[in-house]
Amino acid sequence: MELQYGTSATASSPSSTASSPDSTAFTVDDLWLLLFSRLGDLCIDTRPAVRKSAGQTLFSTISTHGSSLESDSWKLVLWQVLFPLLDRVKTASDQASTEIEPEALKGNILIHHTRNTAEKQWAETRVLTMNGVARVFCARRSCLEKLADFERAWNLLLEHIEYSAHSRNAEISVAALKSLQDVVKMETQVRAGSGEASSKESVVVQQPRKMLLVGSSAPPPDLVLWSSAWKTWLSIGFDSTKPPTPSHDRADTYIPSQSYLKTLMETFPLIFVHIHLQFNVTDLQKWACVAEQALSVPIHGQSTPFIFPTDISVSPLQKTVLESIEQIIKTVSLNSSMHSMYPELFRHLFKFTSFCCKPPQYGSIKTKTVNTGQPVVTADWISISLVPFSEKCLETASSLYETVASHPSVIEHQVLPNFIEVLREPLSFKYGCPCQLTWIRCIEALLKIIAAGLPLARQHKTAFADLWAVLTATIEDFLFPKSPTPGDLSVEELQRDELYDIKVVELLNKEVLQYSASLPREVVAAVIEILNKASILSSANSFVDLESTKRLRELLSRRCFQILVEYSFAGNDSNNNVASRKAVNALLKRCQEIIVKFVQDDKLSGQCPLTRARVTEMLSVLKAMSTLIGSLMKSKSTVDRQVWQQIIDLYPHLVECTASSSSQVCQTLRETLQSYAILLSPPSQSSK
């Protein structure tokens, strides 16, 4: 990067002014300028100790006595002392030798390894100079902004900071970002018109780290400065987090450190408070791109023990990104003109949430992923687990949706279906997720957003037309996951997991089946099919394995069967008529499967009785049959003839159950067979 600037035609060198033979008098400012100029010369001395002392003296003197300088003198300080000094130090640092100093090799003088080359020694000088100039801009902002060319000076300082931030020397690059932080932390004075008060004039407001402009339609001059700082941050962010190309020499690969990335992301909130009123969707997309690339950057294997947390928590970099997300959300929520950004906010939160199962890849760099709490493996590059970070983003997204679910832009852009689709993958993996608690976080979020979104979906049927298919598919994938239940789960953990399954079923009952009259028939049919499938005991084939009973999900099976029975008895209730017809067919089909399977297993069991869960399931079926027959007889004129035929076809299978060795089954079976008395002759449809 080529840094160029010029001086004013009226600006003369302080040294030449002081040494001119025609000069007979000096002002106090002339003496200060001469001192600053000579200290600047010493800042590029070949001796590191001299450079360090000169730099500290120069900037402490400017800080202490700068308030006594006139405005024209400040112009000379900028263009003939500070910026030339930055240029000369940068050039000397770039050209410094990387060979180890002879004194360090001889061992006569102890030199720390961080200062054993000329390049490292000049890095210290460069950091000192850059931080010093940044502090001058911060402390003397009120004086400098009065200069006509302050904007040019500001942009030139940002160019120096950006150039140094791209340095491969970690000390220089991190210091450049800290200098940028110092610059943007300074107070912002809102410009105002002068003269008599009028409706077209602005009011002067002094506000730290905020921008207020009252009564003016033109953007404040400070906005131009902060926009330049924002562009500089983006340039640094994109370039520093860009993955190396596959053809790049592996030995020459540069990957930024976590400390650098954390400092980079910490800088954003400091700039955001100045540009938030002009922050738009495009800016949000650019920030999210930088954040995603920064999160994907791996760490070197040797640094792993110093980076990884000891418990399940976010890393310092991830915590900084989360804080930025919270600040953006808060700002968008408080400004009605920014509410249209909600869909884009959700889109990026969904992307971060998906990292729990699909972490981003950093270019072609081969890495190993280590989850927090697991032993650290040995590898060249290791990816930090993003699971805790993703779970935090999921929590943020679900809380935000509960708040803004009814906003028109959220409804229009299909946020709820997209949210459920994001949750579908971890819920389908369930026990196969990298972290065993991830699916619990996801199902809790699903329950929250469904409770908030389904009432809106029933009101805006067209806007939520795509919701029902993804909802039923997600719930089915959750209740019947791809991965098997781990064998080492305790009874308490299995019971906890089953309660989540029951909560989902109850939600379907409350939010879907109770409104079946206003929903598409295929949606009701899909829900009934899920309940029918879930009413099957998970280990129905294991009639002698008593240990397996703890994995049967008996409570879930019983509750699903109860819901089917409830809607089978709905009768002519117009609100539940559709669900009732579907439930009767599903219930009879399910009863036949259970009865046939029970008879077969009971014959094969010999002297070993069937499990308690199997017997309980059979008793529930027999009682449901008795109740169903009585309920259907009350409205026999509206019952389809095919339903009667299904009930009659069950009679032979019930007779087979009389040979059961269970006294409980035989007693309940007797009552069920007695209910068939009213069906010994087909019910007449009309009298002759």
XYZ file of C-alpha atoms in Angstrom:
688
model
C 0.000 0.000 0.000
C 1.451 3.353 -1.046
C 0.870 6.127 1.474
C 1.019 9.639 0.000
C 0.251 13.023 1.369
C 1.373 16.608 0.902
C 1.863 19.733 2.975
C 0.266 23.122 2.739
C 1.994 25.739 0.680
C 2.183 27.950 3.740
C 3.601 25.239 5.940
C 7.370 25.442 6.396
C 9.665 23.126 8.245
C 10.069 24.019 11.904
C 13.757 23.276 11.744
C 14.357 25.563 8.774
C 12.337 28.303 10.422
C 14.388 28.098 13.554
C 17.741 28.123 11.748
C 17.030 30.923 9.259
C 19.476 33.818 9.649
C 16.648 36.288 9.007
C 14.671 35.008 11.952
C 15.072 37.192 15.024
C 12.231 35.949 17.259
C 10.671 32.635 18.121
C 7.239 31.866 19.507
C 6.567 29.180 22.089
C 4.924 27.054 19.393
C 8.104 27.272 17.279
C 10.122 25.874 20.145
C 7.685 23.031 20.736
C 7.680 22.183 17.049
C 11.463 22.158 16.968
C 11.537 19.812 19.962
C 8.949 17.503 18.396
C 10.915 17.421 15.154
C 14.195 16.490 16.875
C 12.491 13.807 18.983
C 10.987 12.430 15.773
C 14.478 12.112 14.294
C 15.611 10.149 17.359
C 12.616 7.798 16.960
C 14.346 6.245 13.931
C 17.769 5.973 15.525
C 19.613 2.720 14.878
C 19.738 1.978 18.630
C 16.510 0.342 19.900
C 16.818 1.816 23.392
C 17.174 5.345 21.999
C 14.173 4.849 19.697
C 12.045 3.618 22.550
C 12.948 6.464 24.910
C 12.545 9.097 22.186
C 9.124 7.782 21.207
C 7.854 7.675 24.774
C 9.136 11.206 25.375
C 7.644 12.562 22.142
C 4.131 11.320 22.725
C 4.049 12.051 26.442
C 5.187 15.620 25.693
C 2.520 16.102 23.014
C -0.078 14.700 25.396
C 0.974 16.989 28.230
C 1.631 20.251 26.391
C -0.412 19.876 23.216
C -3.256 21.984 24.591
C -1.041 25.088 24.403
C -0.491 24.776 20.634
C -2.329 26.925 18.113
C -4.419 25.386 15.315
C -1.780 26.137 12.644
C 0.848 24.485 14.802
C -1.236 21.337 15.062
C -1.281 21.210 11.284
C 2.531 21.200 11.271
C 2.598 18.519 13.981
C 0.442 16.268 11.845
C 2.006 16.731 8.444
C 5.665 17.338 9.317
C 6.147 15.292 12.488
C 3.659 12.487 13.059
C 2.852 11.220 9.559
C 6.454 11.434 8.297
C 7.461 9.533 11.428
C 4.910 6.801 10.685
C 6.253 6.533 7.137
C 9.893 6.319 8.157
C 9.262 3.764 10.896
C 7.165 1.636 8.537
C 9.885 1.674 5.886
C 12.614 0.803 8.384
C 10.495 -1.996 9.861
C 9.731 -3.518 6.463
C 13.404 -3.460 5.476
C 14.772 -4.744 8.803
C 16.814 -7.927 8.811
C 15.295 -11.156 10.090
C 18.661 -12.658 11.022
C 19.469 -13.187 14.677
C 21.723 -10.508 16.159
C 25.404 -11.534 16.585
C 25.299 -10.520 20.262
C 22.475 -12.994 20.870
C 24.462 -15.787 19.201
C 27.620 -15.104 21.191
C 25.764 -15.214 24.467
C 27.656 -12.267 25.920
C 24.446 -10.250 26.249
C 21.149 -11.812 27.200
C 18.547 -10.909 24.528
C 15.010 -12.206 24.740
C 13.862 -14.262 21.768
C 11.184 -11.654 21.002
C 13.896 -9.030 20.409
C 16.791 -11.058 18.974
C 16.437 -9.733 15.406
C 16.368 -6.239 13.922
C 12.880 -6.900 12.548
C 11.527 -7.686 16.028
C 13.232 -4.638 17.499
C 11.731 -2.372 14.845
C 8.348 -3.998 15.461
C 8.458 -2.608 18.990
C 9.206 0.868 17.615
C 6.430 0.572 15.071
C 3.911 -0.407 17.729
C 4.983 2.443 19.984
C 4.716 4.986 17.152
C 1.360 3.797 15.856
C -0.230 3.679 19.296
C 1.198 7.094 20.097
C -0.259 8.737 16.995
C -3.639 7.058 17.643
C -3.667 8.410 21.188
C -2.904 11.894 19.889
C -5.917 11.731 17.569
C -8.045 10.480 20.431
C -6.923 12.978 23.070
C -6.700 16.036 20.782
C -9.740 15.408 18.639
C -11.300 18.767 19.535
C -8.223 20.613 18.222
C -7.606 18.460 15.170
C -11.156 18.473 13.831
C -10.946 22.241 13.407
C -8.330 21.754 10.703
C -9.558 22.039 7.126
C -7.799 18.847 6.110
C -8.745 16.797 9.178
C -10.712 14.314 7.066
C -7.630 13.687 4.911
C -5.522 13.185 8.036
C -8.116 10.784 9.454
C -8.155 8.685 6.286
C -4.364 8.606 6.176
C -4.215 7.349 9.756
C -6.715 4.619 8.889
C -4.522 3.614 5.932
C -1.511 3.243 8.229
C -3.571 1.186 10.666
C -4.927 -1.040 7.897
C -1.449 -1.577 6.450
C -0.065 -2.586 9.839
C -3.072 -4.811 10.585
C -2.142 -6.932 7.569
C 1.364 -7.495 8.920
C 2.349 -11.105 9.594
C 4.058 -9.961 12.738
C 1.493 -10.706 15.456
C 2.758 -7.884 17.671
C 2.275 -5.273 14.939
C -1.072 -6.549 13.649
C -2.717 -6.800 17.067
C -1.344 -3.384 18.046
C -2.824 -1.904 14.854
C -6.266 -3.165 15.814
C -5.875 -1.783 19.314
C -4.908 1.561 17.785
C -8.090 1.448 15.728
C -10.015 0.820 18.939
C -8.367 3.838 20.577
C -9.291 6.038 17.630
C -12.966 5.045 17.471
C -13.463 5.250 21.235
C -13.184 9.023 21.209
C -16.193 11.221 21.758
C -18.204 12.430 18.816
C -19.274 16.020 18.662
C -22.423 16.629 16.640
C -21.956 19.576 14.370
C -24.535 22.318 14.379
C -25.326 25.505 12.555
C -24.329 28.859 13.971
C -26.180 32.119 14.341
C -29.700 32.807 15.507
C -31.920 29.855 16.290
C -34.277 28.895 13.511
C -36.260 25.882 12.387
C -33.642 24.987 9.802
C -30.680 25.134 12.131
C -29.312 22.279 14.158
C -28.786 22.043 17.866
C -25.318 21.317 19.180
C -25.219 18.157 21.263
C -22.118 16.694 22.857
C -22.669 12.942 23.201
C -19.943 10.369 23.942
C -19.809 7.511 21.438
C -23.190 8.403 19.954
C -24.468 10.552 17.122
C -27.418 12.842 17.566
C -28.518 15.338 14.957
C -31.556 17.439 15.699
C -33.327 19.502 13.049
C -30.952 18.838 10.170
C -31.640 16.705 7.131
C -27.999 16.565 6.034
C -25.765 13.820 7.448
C -23.367 15.036 10.127
C -19.743 15.501 9.045
C -18.663 12.879 11.572
C -20.606 10.245 9.652
C -18.097 10.471 6.818
C -15.286 9.756 9.274
C -17.025 6.771 10.868
C -17.952 5.395 7.467
C -14.265 5.418 6.605
C -13.498 3.579 9.845
C -16.207 1.003 9.027
C -14.748 0.436 5.549
C -11.298 0.029 7.073
C -12.612 -2.579 9.530
C -14.284 -4.500 6.711
C -11.142 -4.432 4.593
C -9.061 -5.735 7.494
C -11.674 -8.352 8.321
C -12.074 -9.726 4.806
C -8.354 -9.855 4.062
C -7.225 -11.284 7.403
C -9.852 -14.053 7.550
C -9.633 -15.051 3.899
C -8.638 -18.755 3.699
C -5.452 -19.630 1.806
C -5.923 -21.016 -1.693
C -5.298 -24.744 -2.301
C -2.243 -23.920 -4.438
C -0.708 -21.834 -1.652
C 2.619 -23.001 -0.266
C 1.852 -24.821 2.990
C 5.076 -23.680 4.631
C 4.216 -20.071 3.861
C 0.604 -20.312 5.044
C -0.413 -17.530 7.397
C -3.370 -18.085 9.707
C -4.314 -15.301 12.140
C -4.257 -16.041 15.854
C -7.309 -16.194 18.086
C -6.039 -13.113 19.927
C -5.946 -11.152 16.675
C -9.428 -12.282 15.641
C -10.845 -11.519 19.077
C -9.395 -7.997 18.940
C -10.810 -7.560 15.436
C -14.322 -8.556 16.506
C -14.065 -6.423 19.657
C -13.521 -3.380 17.454
C -16.852 -3.724 15.648
C -19.134 -2.624 18.545
C -17.011 0.493 19.011
C -17.605 1.461 15.379
C -21.215 0.293 15.351
C -22.323 2.866 17.942
C -21.338 5.559 15.447
C -22.852 4.068 12.270
C -25.892 2.227 13.642
C -28.411 4.660 12.193
C -27.006 4.037 8.699
C -26.417 0.313 9.254
C -28.372 -1.632 6.614
C -28.895 -5.185 5.379
C -25.805 -5.078 3.175
C -23.651 -4.011 6.121
C -25.125 -6.819 8.212
C -24.270 -9.343 5.517
C -20.691 -8.089 5.347
C -20.271 -8.251 9.128
C -21.725 -11.774 9.238
C -19.331 -12.883 6.490
C -16.330 -11.637 8.471
C -17.675 -13.230 11.663
C -18.277 -16.592 9.983
C -14.805 -16.666 8.472
C -13.239 -15.662 11.799
C -15.096 -18.451 13.622
C -13.859 -21.012 11.108
C -10.177 -20.127 11.581
C -8.378 -23.053 13.283
C -5.651 -22.808 15.893
C -2.251 -24.413 15.893
C -2.036 -27.692 17.751
C 0.667 -26.377 20.080
C -1.615 -23.547 21.242
C -4.550 -25.829 22.035
C -3.957 -26.230 25.801
C -3.911 -22.438 26.194
C -7.046 -21.759 24.103
C -9.506 -24.506 24.948
C -11.756 -23.940 27.962
C -11.880 -26.582 30.636
C -15.672 -26.851 30.658
C -18.414 -26.547 28.078
C -18.323 -22.842 27.257
C -17.672 -20.471 24.408
C -14.180 -19.319 23.505
C -13.198 -15.635 23.946
C -13.636 -15.046 20.198
C -17.067 -16.675 20.179
C -18.113 -14.651 23.205
C -17.129 -11.441 21.407
C -19.219 -12.398 18.348
C -22.198 -13.146 20.591
C -21.894 -9.738 22.230
C -21.908 -8.091 18.793
C -25.028 -10.051 17.834
C -26.796 -8.907 20.975
C -25.860 -5.295 20.290
C -27.149 -5.486 16.709
C -30.428 -7.081 17.825
C -30.941 -4.472 20.515
C -30.302 -1.637 18.075
C -32.632 -3.068 15.424
C -35.363 -3.613 18.028
C -35.173 -0.021 19.278
C -35.317 1.571 15.808
C -38.548 0.997 13.927
C -36.916 1.972 10.641
C -34.590 -1.038 10.993
C -37.276 -3.673 11.674
C -37.109 -4.802 8.063
C -33.714 -6.314 8.945
C -35.331 -9.005 11.127
C -35.395 -11.688 8.386
C -31.730 -11.122 7.582
C -30.863 -11.273 11.271
C -32.657 -14.598 11.575
C -30.910 -15.917 8.477
C -27.489 -15.380 10.001
C -28.573 -16.712 13.385
C -29.796 -19.845 11.624
C -26.450 -20.153 9.857
C -24.575 -19.907 13.159
C -26.984 -22.413 14.733
C -26.291 -24.962 11.997
C -22.625 -25.025 13.039
C -23.553 -27.441 15.851
C -23.759 -30.253 13.284
C -21.975 -28.755 10.272
C -19.031 -26.584 11.367
C -17.568 -24.340 8.649
C -14.390 -25.384 6.878
C -11.459 -22.973 6.663
C -10.498 -23.300 3.025
C -8.517 -26.432 2.233
C -6.756 -26.565 5.610
C -7.109 -30.038 7.112
C -8.153 -29.796 10.736
C -9.310 -31.973 13.590
C -12.289 -30.929 15.656
C -12.039 -31.145 19.429
C -15.170 -30.522 21.460
C -14.825 -28.718 24.741
C -14.469 -31.103 27.630
C -12.759 -33.760 25.495
C -9.056 -34.710 25.552
C -6.912 -32.573 23.272
C -5.543 -34.408 20.261
C -2.247 -33.792 18.503
C -2.543 -32.199 15.069
C -1.091 -29.335 13.043
C -4.383 -27.419 13.040
C -7.367 -27.917 15.308
C -10.859 -26.460 14.997
C -12.450 -25.228 18.190
C -15.879 -26.708 18.822
C -18.676 -24.324 17.826
C -21.391 -26.303 19.634
C -21.642 -24.011 22.706
C -21.636 -20.973 20.408
C -24.340 -22.480 18.190
C -26.506 -23.279 21.192
C -26.214 -19.665 22.377
C -27.252 -18.446 18.918
C -30.200 -20.849 18.975
C -31.309 -19.480 22.328
C -31.008 -15.921 21.013
C -32.948 -16.745 17.849
C -35.806 -18.461 19.687
C -36.143 -15.598 22.179
C -36.111 -13.043 19.360
C -38.760 -14.964 17.419
C -41.067 -15.058 20.427
C -40.806 -11.257 20.529
C -41.195 -10.414 16.822
C -43.160 -13.390 15.452
C -46.078 -11.187 14.421
C -43.976 -8.623 12.547
C -45.034 -8.453 8.865
C -41.504 -8.931 7.526
C -41.015 -12.027 9.704
C -44.243 -13.556 8.396
C -43.608 -12.571 4.788
C -40.095 -14.045 4.649
C -41.122 -17.470 6.015
C -38.951 -17.205 9.121
C -40.844 -19.902 11.056
C -40.606 -22.642 8.376
C -36.935 -21.801 7.870
C -36.341 -21.941 11.623
C -37.948 -25.383 11.883
C -35.937 -26.610 8.895
C -32.712 -25.574 10.640
C -33.736 -27.563 13.728
C -34.670 -30.622 11.712
C -31.129 -31.905 11.205
C -29.984 -31.928 14.855
C -33.374 -33.290 15.945
C -33.150 -36.127 13.429
C -29.632 -36.956 14.631
C -30.691 -36.687 18.274
C -28.195 -38.942 20.078
C -25.870 -38.715 17.081
C -25.151 -35.002 17.613
C -21.561 -34.071 18.595
C -22.895 -32.932 21.974
C -25.575 -34.987 23.712
C -27.347 -31.875 24.996
C -27.700 -30.237 21.579
C -30.942 -31.994 20.663
C -32.444 -30.960 24.009
C -31.668 -27.308 23.277
C -33.211 -27.727 19.828
C -36.438 -29.377 20.993
C -36.894 -26.740 23.685
C -36.494 -24.054 21.027
C -38.925 -25.875 18.731
C -41.587 -26.008 21.425
C -41.174 -22.278 22.077
C -41.371 -21.113 18.467
C -44.274 -23.438 17.594
C -46.290 -22.128 20.530
C -45.618 -18.573 19.303
C -45.984 -19.210 15.563
C -48.857 -21.671 15.047
C -51.601 -19.233 16.159
C -50.263 -16.844 13.508
C -50.128 -19.653 10.961
C -53.836 -20.327 11.439
C -54.569 -16.634 10.878
C -52.320 -16.211 7.811
C -52.911 -19.492 5.983
C -51.441 -18.384 2.672
C -48.223 -17.016 4.146
C -47.667 -20.237 6.127
C -48.654 -22.686 3.394
C -45.205 -24.323 3.462
C -45.092 -24.646 7.239
C -47.095 -27.818 7.821
C -45.042 -30.174 5.677
C -41.738 -29.204 7.295
C -43.298 -29.239 10.783
C -44.716 -32.761 10.530
C -41.541 -34.054 8.889
C -39.374 -32.530 11.631
C -41.493 -33.971 14.438
C -41.508 -37.398 12.817
C -37.721 -37.304 12.446
C -37.420 -36.354 16.109
C -39.724 -39.056 17.464
C -38.041 -41.666 15.257
C -34.405 -40.493 14.987
C -31.722 -41.914 12.744
C -29.349 -42.788 15.581
C -30.184 -45.543 18.104
C -30.591 -44.893 21.801
C -27.195 -45.266 23.562
C -27.002 -48.291 25.807
C -25.309 -46.433 28.652
C -28.180 -44.033 29.407
C -29.569 -44.258 32.914
C -33.240 -44.784 33.685
C -33.534 -41.143 34.760
C -32.079 -39.938 31.454
C -34.421 -42.176 29.472
C -37.393 -40.861 31.416
C -36.240 -37.281 30.824
C -35.946 -37.909 27.089
C -39.369 -39.560 26.942
C -40.943 -36.526 28.599
C -39.668 -34.378 25.722
C -41.301 -36.804 23.285
C -44.580 -36.507 25.175
C -44.354 -32.698 25.152
C -44.120 -32.783 21.365
C -47.134 -35.088 21.123
C -49.135 -32.856 23.456
C -48.232 -29.873 21.312
C -49.587 -31.645 18.225
C -52.760 -32.425 20.111
C -53.236 -28.872 21.373
C -52.100 -26.812 18.389
C -52.967 -29.040 15.399
C -55.630 -31.666 16.035
C -57.902 -29.328 17.986
C -58.000 -27.075 14.901
C -58.277 -29.892 12.353
C -61.408 -28.400 10.768
C -59.425 -25.373 9.552
C -56.310 -27.266 8.447
C -55.559 -29.157 5.221
C -56.643 -32.808 5.344
C -53.154 -34.042 4.499
C -51.789 -32.256 7.575
C -54.285 -33.962 9.864
C -53.583 -37.302 8.206
C -49.827 -36.848 8.723
C -50.299 -36.045 12.426
C -52.577 -39.069 12.944
C -50.006 -41.257 11.218
C -47.286 -39.950 13.551
C -49.437 -40.725 16.598
C -50.240 -44.150 15.237
C -46.575 -44.894 14.662
C -45.546 -43.534 18.071
C -48.132 -45.685 19.836
C -46.025 -48.745 19.015
C -43.706 -49.838 21.819
C -40.076 -49.419 20.778
C -39.026 -52.943 21.747
C -42.231 -54.887 21.161
C -40.293 -57.859 19.823
C -38.330 -58.413 23.038
C -40.913 -60.331 25.031
C -38.389 -61.956 27.392
C -35.795 -59.177 27.820
C -36.839 -57.518 31.067
C -33.954 -54.992 30.897
C -35.239 -53.637 27.625
C -38.476 -52.442 29.196
C -36.835 -49.201 30.245
C -36.374 -48.289 26.540
C -39.938 -49.068 25.456
C -41.131 -45.443 25.743
C -44.239 -46.858 27.383
C -45.564 -43.476 28.508
C -45.247 -42.087 24.992
C -46.954 -45.116 23.476
C -49.789 -44.925 25.983
C -50.317 -41.187 25.495
C -50.405 -41.476 21.698
C -52.917 -44.285 21.961
C -55.040 -42.201 24.325
C -55.095 -39.284 21.883
C -56.183 -41.602 19.069
C -58.949 -42.946 21.302
C -60.055 -39.435 22.278
C -60.468 -38.329 18.682
C -62.098 -41.616 17.750
C -64.831 -40.746 20.248
C -65.242 -37.191 18.960
C -68.316 -38.286 17.004
C -70.161 -35.499 15.213
C -68.163 -32.650 16.718
C -67.759 -30.418 13.679
C -64.468 -28.963 14.926
C -62.830 -32.381 15.176
C -64.773 -34.300 12.515
C -61.808 -34.634 10.165
C -59.468 -35.758 12.932
C -62.097 -38.150 14.264
C -62.515 -40.042 11.001
C -58.761 -40.311 10.538
C -58.267 -41.376 14.159
C -60.881 -44.180 14.027
C -59.232 -45.831 11.031
C -55.765 -45.472 12.554
C -56.962 -46.776 15.924
C -58.609 -49.906 14.529
C -55.588 -50.667 12.409
C -53.305 -50.207 15.388
C -55.507 -52.384 17.638
C -55.403 -55.228 15.142
C -51.603 -55.088 14.949
C -51.235 -55.147 18.747
C -53.725 -57.998 19.256
C -52.217 -60.194 16.539
C -48.682 -59.605 17.800
C -49.702 -60.266 21.419
C -51.281 -63.607 20.547
C -48.182 -64.705 18.628
C -45.722 -63.696 21.357
C -47.884 -65.157 24.134
C -47.839 -68.558 22.444
C -44.031 -68.418 22.082
C -43.338 -67.200 25.610
C -43.876 -70.605 27.251
C -43.381 -70.346 30.990
C -41.908 -66.822 30.739
C -44.615 -64.179 30.944
C -44.615 -61.212 28.608
C -43.255 -57.937 29.941
C -45.437 -55.697 32.036
C -45.425 -53.082 29.297
C -46.790 -55.566 26.755
C -49.566 -56.645 29.080
C -50.449 -53.031 29.877
C -50.551 -52.213 26.178
C -52.938 -55.128 25.524
C -55.206 -54.082 28.372
C -55.381 -50.543 26.933
C -56.378 -51.924 23.533
C -59.151 -54.098 24.941
C -60.601 -51.251 27.003
C -60.412 -48.924 24.007
C -62.276 -51.441 21.858
C -65.112 -51.684 24.365
C -65.412 -47.907 24.645
C -65.138 -47.389 20.873
C -67.941 -49.823 20.080
C -70.250 -48.138 22.583
C -69.388 -44.681 21.209
C -69.974 -45.682 17.597
C -73.354 -47.237 18.394
C -74.577 -43.863 19.698
C -74.078 -42.356 16.214
C -74.388 -45.516 14.127
C -76.289 -43.786 11.355
C -73.262 -41.629 10.467
C -70.580 -44.315 10.833
C -69.123 -45.677 7.628
C -69.940 -49.345 6.935
C -66.222 -50.052 6.428
C -65.583 -49.126 10.077
C -68.160 -51.705 11.231
C -66.516 -54.289 9.051
C -63.091 -53.557 10.607
C -64.556 -54.055 14.093
C -66.179 -57.341 13.134
C -62.931 -58.568 11.550
C -61.209 -58.143 14.931
C -63.526 -60.642 16.624
C -61.627 -63.842 15.627
C -58.366 -62.367 16.899
C -59.986 -61.499 20.211
C -61.183 -65.074 20.566
C -57.572 -66.231 20.145
C -56.646 -64.149 23.193
C -58.768 -66.336 25.476
C -55.829 -68.730 25.724
C -53.611 -66.072 27.322
C -51.859 -66.965 30.552
C -52.505 -63.488 31.979
C -55.516 -63.327 34.257
C -55.747 -59.557 33.770
C -55.982 -59.933 30.006
C -58.637 -62.650 30.299
C -60.793 -60.587 32.642
C -60.665 -57.468 30.427
C -61.154 -59.601 27.317
C -64.421 -60.946 28.742
C -65.809 -57.405 28.965
C -64.694 -56.604 25.416
C -66.338 -59.719 23.977
C -69.556 -58.862 25.789
C -69.618 -55.491 24.011
C -69.791 -57.397 20.713
C -73.299 -58.610 21.655
C -74.836 -55.610 19.936
C -72.995 -56.538 16.731
C -74.240 -60.145 16.440
C -76.505 -58.835 13.683
C -75.566 -55.917 11.412
C -77.279 -52.705 12.431
C -80.214 -51.930 10.157
C -80.020 -48.744 8.104
C -83.796 -48.559 7.521
C -86.947 -50.513 8.585
C -89.174 -52.237 6.091
